[in-house]
mmCIF file of C-alpha atoms in Angstrom:
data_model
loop_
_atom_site.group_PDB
_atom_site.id
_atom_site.type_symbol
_atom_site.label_atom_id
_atom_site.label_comp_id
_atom_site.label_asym_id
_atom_site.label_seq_id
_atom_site.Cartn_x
_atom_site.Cartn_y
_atom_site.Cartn_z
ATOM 1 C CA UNK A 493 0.000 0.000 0.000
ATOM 2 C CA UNK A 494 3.091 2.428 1.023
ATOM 3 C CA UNK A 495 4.591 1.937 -2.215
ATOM 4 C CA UNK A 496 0.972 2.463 -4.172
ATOM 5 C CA UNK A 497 0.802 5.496 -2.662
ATOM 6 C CA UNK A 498 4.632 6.615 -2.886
ATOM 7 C CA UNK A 499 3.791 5.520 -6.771
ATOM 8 C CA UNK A 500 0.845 7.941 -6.755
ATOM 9 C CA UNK A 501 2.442 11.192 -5.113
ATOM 10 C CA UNK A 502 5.531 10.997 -7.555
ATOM 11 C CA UNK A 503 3.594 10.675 -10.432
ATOM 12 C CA UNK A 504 1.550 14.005 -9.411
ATOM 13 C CA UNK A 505 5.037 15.118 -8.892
ATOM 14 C CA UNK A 506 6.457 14.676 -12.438
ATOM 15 C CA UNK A 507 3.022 16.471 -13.416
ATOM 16 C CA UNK A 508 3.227 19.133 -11.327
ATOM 17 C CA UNK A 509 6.764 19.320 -12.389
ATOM 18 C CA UNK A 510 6.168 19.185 -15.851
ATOM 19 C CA UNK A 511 3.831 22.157 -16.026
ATOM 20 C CA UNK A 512 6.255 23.947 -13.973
ATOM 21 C CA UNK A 513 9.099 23.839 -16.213
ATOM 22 C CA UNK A 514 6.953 24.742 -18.938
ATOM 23 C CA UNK A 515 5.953 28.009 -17.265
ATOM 24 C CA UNK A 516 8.867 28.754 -16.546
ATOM 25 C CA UNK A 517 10.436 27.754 -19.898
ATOM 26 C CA UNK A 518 8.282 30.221 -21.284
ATOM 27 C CA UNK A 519 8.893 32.957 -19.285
ATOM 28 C CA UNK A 520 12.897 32.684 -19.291
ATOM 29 C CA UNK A 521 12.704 32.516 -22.960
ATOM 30 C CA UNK A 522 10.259 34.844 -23.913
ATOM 31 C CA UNK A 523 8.016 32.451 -25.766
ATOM 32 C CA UNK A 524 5.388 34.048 -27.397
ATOM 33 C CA UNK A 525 1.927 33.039 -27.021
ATOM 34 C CA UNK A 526 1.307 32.453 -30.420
ATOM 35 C CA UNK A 527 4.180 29.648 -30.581
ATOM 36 C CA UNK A 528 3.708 28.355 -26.870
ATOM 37 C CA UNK A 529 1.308 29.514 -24.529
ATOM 38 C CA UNK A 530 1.813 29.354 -20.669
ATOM 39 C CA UNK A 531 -0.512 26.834 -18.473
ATOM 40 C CA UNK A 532 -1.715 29.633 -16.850
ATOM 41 C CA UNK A 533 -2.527 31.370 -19.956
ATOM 42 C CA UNK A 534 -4.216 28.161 -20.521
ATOM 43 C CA UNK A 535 -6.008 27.328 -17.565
ATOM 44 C CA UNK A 536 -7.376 31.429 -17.208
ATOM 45 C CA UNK A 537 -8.387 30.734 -21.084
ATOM 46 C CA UNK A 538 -10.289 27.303 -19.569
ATOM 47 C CA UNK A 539 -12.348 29.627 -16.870
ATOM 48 C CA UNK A 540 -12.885 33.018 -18.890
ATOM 49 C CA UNK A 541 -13.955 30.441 -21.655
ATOM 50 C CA UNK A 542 -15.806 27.717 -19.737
ATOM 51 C CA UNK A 543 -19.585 28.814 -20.683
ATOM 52 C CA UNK A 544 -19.351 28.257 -24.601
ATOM 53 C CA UNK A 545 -16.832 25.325 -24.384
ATOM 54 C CA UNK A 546 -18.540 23.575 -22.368
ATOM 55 C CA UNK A 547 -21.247 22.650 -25.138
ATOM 56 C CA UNK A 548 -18.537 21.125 -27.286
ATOM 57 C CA UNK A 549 -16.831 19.463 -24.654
ATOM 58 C CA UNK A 550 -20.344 17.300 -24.065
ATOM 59 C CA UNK A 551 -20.583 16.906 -27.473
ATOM 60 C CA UNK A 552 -17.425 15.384 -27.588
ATOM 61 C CA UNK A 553 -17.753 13.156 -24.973
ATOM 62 C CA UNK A 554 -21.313 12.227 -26.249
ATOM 63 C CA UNK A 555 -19.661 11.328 -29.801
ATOM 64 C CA UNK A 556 -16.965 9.077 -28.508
ATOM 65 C CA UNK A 557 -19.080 7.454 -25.376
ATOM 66 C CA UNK A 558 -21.542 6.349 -28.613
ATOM 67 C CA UNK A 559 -18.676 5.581 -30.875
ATOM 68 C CA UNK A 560 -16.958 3.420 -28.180
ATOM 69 C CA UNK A 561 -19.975 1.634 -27.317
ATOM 70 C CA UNK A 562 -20.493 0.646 -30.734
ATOM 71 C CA UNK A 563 -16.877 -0.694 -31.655
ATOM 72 C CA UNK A 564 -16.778 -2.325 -28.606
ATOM 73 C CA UNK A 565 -19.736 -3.829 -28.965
ATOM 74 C CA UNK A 566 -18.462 -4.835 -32.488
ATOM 75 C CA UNK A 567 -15.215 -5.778 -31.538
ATOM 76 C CA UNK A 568 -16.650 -8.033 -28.809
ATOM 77 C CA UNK A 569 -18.711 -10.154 -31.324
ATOM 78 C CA UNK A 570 -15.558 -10.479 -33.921
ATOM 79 C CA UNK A 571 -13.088 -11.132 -31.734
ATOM 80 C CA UNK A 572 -15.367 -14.209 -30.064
ATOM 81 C CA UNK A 573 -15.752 -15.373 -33.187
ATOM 82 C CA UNK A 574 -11.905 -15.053 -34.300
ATOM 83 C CA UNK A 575 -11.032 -16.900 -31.105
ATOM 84 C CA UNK A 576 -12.995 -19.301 -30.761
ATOM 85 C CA UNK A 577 -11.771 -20.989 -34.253
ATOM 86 C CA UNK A 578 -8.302 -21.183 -35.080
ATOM 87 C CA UNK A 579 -9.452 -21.429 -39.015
ATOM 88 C CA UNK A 580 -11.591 -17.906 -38.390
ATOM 89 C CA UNK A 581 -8.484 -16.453 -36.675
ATOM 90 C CA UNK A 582 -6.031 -17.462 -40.223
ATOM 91 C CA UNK A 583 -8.540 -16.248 -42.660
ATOM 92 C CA UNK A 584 -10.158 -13.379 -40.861
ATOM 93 C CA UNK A 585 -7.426 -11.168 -39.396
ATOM 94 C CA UNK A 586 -5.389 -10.442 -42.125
ATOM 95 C CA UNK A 587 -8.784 -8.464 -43.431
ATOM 96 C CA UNK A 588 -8.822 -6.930 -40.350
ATOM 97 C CA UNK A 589 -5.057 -5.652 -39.867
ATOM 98 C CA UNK A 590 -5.851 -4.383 -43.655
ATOM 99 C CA UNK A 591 -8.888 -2.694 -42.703
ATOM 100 C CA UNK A 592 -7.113 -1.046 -39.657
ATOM 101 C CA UNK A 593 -3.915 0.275 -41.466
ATOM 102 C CA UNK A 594 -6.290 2.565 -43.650
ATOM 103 C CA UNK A 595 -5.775 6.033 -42.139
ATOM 104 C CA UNK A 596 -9.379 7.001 -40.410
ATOM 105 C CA UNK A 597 -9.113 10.159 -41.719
ATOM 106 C CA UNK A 598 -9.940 9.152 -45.387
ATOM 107 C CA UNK A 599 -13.103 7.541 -44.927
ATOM 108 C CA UNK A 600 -14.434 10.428 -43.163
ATOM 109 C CA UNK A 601 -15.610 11.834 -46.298
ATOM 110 C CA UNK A 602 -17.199 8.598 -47.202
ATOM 111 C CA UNK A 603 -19.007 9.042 -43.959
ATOM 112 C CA UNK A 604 -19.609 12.222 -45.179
ATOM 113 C CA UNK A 605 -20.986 11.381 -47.962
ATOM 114 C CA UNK A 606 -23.338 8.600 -46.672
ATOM 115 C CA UNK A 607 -25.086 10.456 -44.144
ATOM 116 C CA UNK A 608 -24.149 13.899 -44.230
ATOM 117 C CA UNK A 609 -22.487 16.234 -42.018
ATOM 118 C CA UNK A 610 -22.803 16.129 -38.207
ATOM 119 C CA UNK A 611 -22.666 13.399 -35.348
ATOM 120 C CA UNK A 612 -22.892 10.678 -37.636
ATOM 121 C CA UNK A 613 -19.463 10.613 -39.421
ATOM 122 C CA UNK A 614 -17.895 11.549 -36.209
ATOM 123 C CA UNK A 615 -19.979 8.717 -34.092
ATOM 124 C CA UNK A 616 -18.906 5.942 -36.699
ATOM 125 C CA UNK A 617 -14.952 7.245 -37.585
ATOM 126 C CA UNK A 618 -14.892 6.829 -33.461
ATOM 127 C CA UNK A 619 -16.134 3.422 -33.596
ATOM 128 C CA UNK A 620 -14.438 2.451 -36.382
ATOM 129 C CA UNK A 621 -10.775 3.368 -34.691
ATOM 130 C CA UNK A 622 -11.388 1.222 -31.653
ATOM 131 C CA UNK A 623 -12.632 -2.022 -33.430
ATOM 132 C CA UNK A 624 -9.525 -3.506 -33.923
ATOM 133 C CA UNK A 625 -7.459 -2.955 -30.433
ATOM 134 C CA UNK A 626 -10.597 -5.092 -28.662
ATOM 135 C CA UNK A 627 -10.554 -7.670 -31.724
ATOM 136 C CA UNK A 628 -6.764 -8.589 -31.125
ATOM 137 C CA UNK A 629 -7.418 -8.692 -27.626
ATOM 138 C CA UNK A 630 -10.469 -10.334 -27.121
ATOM 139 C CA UNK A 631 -8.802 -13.218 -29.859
ATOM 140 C CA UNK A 632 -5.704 -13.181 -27.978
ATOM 141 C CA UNK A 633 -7.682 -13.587 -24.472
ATOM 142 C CA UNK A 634 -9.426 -16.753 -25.673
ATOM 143 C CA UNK A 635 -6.414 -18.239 -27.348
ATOM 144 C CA UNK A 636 -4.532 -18.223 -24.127
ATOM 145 C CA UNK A 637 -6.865 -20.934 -22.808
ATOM 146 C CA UNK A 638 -4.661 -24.040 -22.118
ATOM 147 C CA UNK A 639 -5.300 -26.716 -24.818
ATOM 148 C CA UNK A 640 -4.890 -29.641 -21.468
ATOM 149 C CA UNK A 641 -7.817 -27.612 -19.891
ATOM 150 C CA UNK A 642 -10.158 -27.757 -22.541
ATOM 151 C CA UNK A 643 -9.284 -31.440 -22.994
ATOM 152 C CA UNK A 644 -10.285 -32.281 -19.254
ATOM 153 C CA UNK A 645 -12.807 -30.266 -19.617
ATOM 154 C CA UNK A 646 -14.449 -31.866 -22.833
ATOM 155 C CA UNK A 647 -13.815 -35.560 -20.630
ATOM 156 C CA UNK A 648 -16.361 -33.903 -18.054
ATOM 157 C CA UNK A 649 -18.799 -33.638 -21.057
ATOM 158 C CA UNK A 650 -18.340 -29.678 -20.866
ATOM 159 C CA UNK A 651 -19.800 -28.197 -24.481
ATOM 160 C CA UNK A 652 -17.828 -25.612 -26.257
ATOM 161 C CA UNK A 653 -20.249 -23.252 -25.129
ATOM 162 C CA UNK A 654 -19.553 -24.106 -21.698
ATOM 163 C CA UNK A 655 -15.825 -23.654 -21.908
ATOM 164 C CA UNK A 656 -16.143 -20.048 -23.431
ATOM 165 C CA UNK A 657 -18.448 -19.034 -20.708
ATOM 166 C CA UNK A 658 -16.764 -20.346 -17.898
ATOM 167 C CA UNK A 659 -12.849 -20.475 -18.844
ATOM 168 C CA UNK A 660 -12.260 -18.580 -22.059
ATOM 169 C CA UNK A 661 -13.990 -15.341 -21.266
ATOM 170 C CA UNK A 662 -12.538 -14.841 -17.921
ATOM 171 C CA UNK A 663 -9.404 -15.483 -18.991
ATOM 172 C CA UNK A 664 -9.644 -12.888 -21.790
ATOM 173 C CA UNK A 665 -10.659 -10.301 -19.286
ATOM 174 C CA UNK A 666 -7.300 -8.816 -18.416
ATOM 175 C CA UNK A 667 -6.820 -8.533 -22.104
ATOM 176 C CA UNK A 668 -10.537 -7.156 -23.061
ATOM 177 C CA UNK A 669 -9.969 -4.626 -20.309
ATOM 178 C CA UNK A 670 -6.613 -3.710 -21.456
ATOM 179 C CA UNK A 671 -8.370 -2.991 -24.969
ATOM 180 C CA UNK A 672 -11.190 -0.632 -23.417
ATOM 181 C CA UNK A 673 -8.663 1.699 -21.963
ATOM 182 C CA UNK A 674 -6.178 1.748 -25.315
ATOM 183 C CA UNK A 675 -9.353 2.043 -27.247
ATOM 184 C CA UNK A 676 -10.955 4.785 -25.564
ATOM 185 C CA UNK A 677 -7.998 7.164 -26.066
ATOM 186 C CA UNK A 678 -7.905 6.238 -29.764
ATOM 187 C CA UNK A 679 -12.100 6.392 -29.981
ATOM 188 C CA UNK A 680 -11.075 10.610 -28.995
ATOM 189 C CA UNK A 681 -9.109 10.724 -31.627
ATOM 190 C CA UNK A 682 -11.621 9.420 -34.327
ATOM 191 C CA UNK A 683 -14.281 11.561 -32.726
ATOM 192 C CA UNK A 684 -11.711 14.915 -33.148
ATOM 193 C CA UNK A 685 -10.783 14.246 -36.916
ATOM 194 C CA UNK A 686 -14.152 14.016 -37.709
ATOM 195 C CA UNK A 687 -15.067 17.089 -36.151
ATOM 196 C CA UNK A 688 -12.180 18.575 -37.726
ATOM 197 C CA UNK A 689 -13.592 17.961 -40.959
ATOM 198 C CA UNK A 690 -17.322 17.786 -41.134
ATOM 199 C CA UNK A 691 -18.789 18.867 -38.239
ATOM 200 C CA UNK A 692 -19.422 22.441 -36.740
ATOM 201 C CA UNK A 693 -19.737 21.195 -33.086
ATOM 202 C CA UNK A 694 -17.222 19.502 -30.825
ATOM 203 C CA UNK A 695 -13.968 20.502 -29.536
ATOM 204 C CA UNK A 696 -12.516 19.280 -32.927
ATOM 205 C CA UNK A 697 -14.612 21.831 -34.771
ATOM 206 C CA UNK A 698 -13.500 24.378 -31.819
ATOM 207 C CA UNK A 699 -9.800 24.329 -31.822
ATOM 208 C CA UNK A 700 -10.332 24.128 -35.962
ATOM 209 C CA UNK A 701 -12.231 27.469 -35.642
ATOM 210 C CA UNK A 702 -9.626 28.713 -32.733
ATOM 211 C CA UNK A 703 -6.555 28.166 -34.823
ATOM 212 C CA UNK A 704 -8.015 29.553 -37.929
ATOM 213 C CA UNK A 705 -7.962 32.927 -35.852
ATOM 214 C CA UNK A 706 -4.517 32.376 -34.268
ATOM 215 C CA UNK A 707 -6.080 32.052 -31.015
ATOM 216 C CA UNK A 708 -3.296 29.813 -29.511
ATOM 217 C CA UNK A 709 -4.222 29.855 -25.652
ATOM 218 C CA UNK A 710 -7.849 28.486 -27.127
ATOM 219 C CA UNK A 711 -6.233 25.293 -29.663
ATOM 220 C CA UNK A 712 -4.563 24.190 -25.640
ATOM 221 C CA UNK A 713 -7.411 24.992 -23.893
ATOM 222 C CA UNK A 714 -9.198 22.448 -26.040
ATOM 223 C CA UNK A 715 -6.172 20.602 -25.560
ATOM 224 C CA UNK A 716 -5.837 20.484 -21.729
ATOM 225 C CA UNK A 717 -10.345 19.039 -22.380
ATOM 226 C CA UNK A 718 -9.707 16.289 -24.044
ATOM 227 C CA UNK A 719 -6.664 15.052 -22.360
ATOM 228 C CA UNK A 720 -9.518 15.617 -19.033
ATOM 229 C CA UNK A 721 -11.943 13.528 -20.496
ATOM 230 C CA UNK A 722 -9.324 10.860 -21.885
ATOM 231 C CA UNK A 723 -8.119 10.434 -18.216
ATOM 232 C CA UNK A 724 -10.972 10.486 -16.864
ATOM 233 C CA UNK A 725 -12.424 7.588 -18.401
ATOM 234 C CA UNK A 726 -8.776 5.614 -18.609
ATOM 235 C CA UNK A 727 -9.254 5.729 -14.440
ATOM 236 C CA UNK A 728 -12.936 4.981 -14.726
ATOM 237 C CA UNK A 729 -12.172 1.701 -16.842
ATOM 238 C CA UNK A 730 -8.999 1.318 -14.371
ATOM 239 C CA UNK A 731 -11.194 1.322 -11.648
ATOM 240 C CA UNK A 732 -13.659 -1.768 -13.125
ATOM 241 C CA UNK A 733 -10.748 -3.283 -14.181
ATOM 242 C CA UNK A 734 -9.239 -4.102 -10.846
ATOM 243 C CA UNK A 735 -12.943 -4.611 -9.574
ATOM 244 C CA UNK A 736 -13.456 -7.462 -12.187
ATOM 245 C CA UNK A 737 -9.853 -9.018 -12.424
ATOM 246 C CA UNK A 738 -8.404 -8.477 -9.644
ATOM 247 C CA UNK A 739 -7.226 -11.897 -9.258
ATOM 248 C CA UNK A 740 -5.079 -11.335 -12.274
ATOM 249 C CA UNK A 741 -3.070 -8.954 -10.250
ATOM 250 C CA UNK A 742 -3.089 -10.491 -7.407
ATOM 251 C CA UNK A 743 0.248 -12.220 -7.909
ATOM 252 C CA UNK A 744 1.858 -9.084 -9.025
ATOM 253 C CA UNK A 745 0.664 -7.577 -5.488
ATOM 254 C CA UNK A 746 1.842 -9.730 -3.111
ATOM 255 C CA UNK A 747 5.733 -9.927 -5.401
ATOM 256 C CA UNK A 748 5.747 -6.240 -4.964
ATOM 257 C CA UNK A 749 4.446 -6.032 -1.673
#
């Protein structure tokens, strides 16, 4: 527990620290705020600002909270099915790594195209990024189930259906949790370059407009929002993680403790 907490102060430190030198960075340098703004420049652009960025900001988190939902959802249901069959897994994923190696960005306008500007586009690019981090894991969750266990298994008359429920999924926990908080950062990032480019809502849209007019102190402020959000959904999913597979770490505890 000491060394949790120990773990905890010095990474506020290293924050604190960080935001620090960049204050003073500026300051000693003379770095305009057009090139680099100061946090505090930032933060009194957050409060003097809060009233009409607020809007975007739930927009934003509306967009990706949808998105996420529905490529994890999707993600769930393809990687079950790619790891439950080692032929599904060989045929199946090298589609997939295809798929995800096209840059999100270009089938925004396709989006675009298909159902206009708006929340759509931005609610399926944000899906869309996320699919594939739960696919891999989900697959590579159930494929760490030990061959000799499904064997004794099968001798108790156990049906395949059995052995997902009861061994496969939980062991793929760790690894489907491990997905939600990779995905969720990149499910932001799908929701922001769709705002960027067909959208006039969002912080995307925002920091578009903000930059357009040089406003510097703005393009961080919507900065310094979605990191916020980001974070506070990687601890949220942190949280149910340890709640739900906590006897995954529970080997790692007592070593370090």
């Amino acid at each position: 527990m000491r060394a949790v907490n120990r773990e905890k102060l010095a990474s506020a430190a290293l924050i604190v620290g960080v935001f620090v030198l960049w204050e003073v960075s500026c300051l000693a340098f003379g770095i305009s705020e057009i090139i680099l703004p100061r946090p505090s420049q930032i933060i009194a652009t957050l409060i003097d600002r809060w009233p009409a960025l607020m809007p975007h900001a739930v927009q934003t988190l509306y967009t990706t909270l949808v998105g996420f939902a529905l490529g994890v959802g999707a993600g769930v249901v393809i990687g079950l099915l790619i790891g439950s069959s080692r032929l599904a897994y060989n045929v199946a994923f090298p589609l997939l790594v295809g798929f995800s190696s096209i840059p999100k960005v270009a089938v925004v306008p396709i989006f675009v195209l298909w159902f206009g500007s708006g929340t759509v586009p931005a609610v399926l690019t944000s899906a869309i990024i996320c699919v594939f981090p739960v696919v891999v894991n989900m697959a590579t969750g159930l494929a760490t189930t030990e061959p000799e266990l499904e064997d004794v298994l099968r001798t108790l008359k156990a049906s395949k259906r059995d052995i997902l429920l009861n061994v496969g999924l939980p062991r793929a926990m760790p690894y489907f949790f491990a997905s939600l908080k990779v995905a969720v950062t990149l499910s932001f990032v799908g929701t922001v370059i769709s705002e960027t480019v067909a959208s006039n809502r969002g912080v995307g849209n925002m920091m578009l407009i903000a930059s357009s007019n040089f406003n510097v102190p703005l393009v961080f402020a919507g900065l310094f929002i979605l990191a916020g959000l980001g974070v506070a959904l990687y601890v949220i999913f942190s949280l149910i993680e340890r709640r739900v597979t906590g006897w995954a770490n529970r080997k790692t505890e007592f070593a370090g403790g």
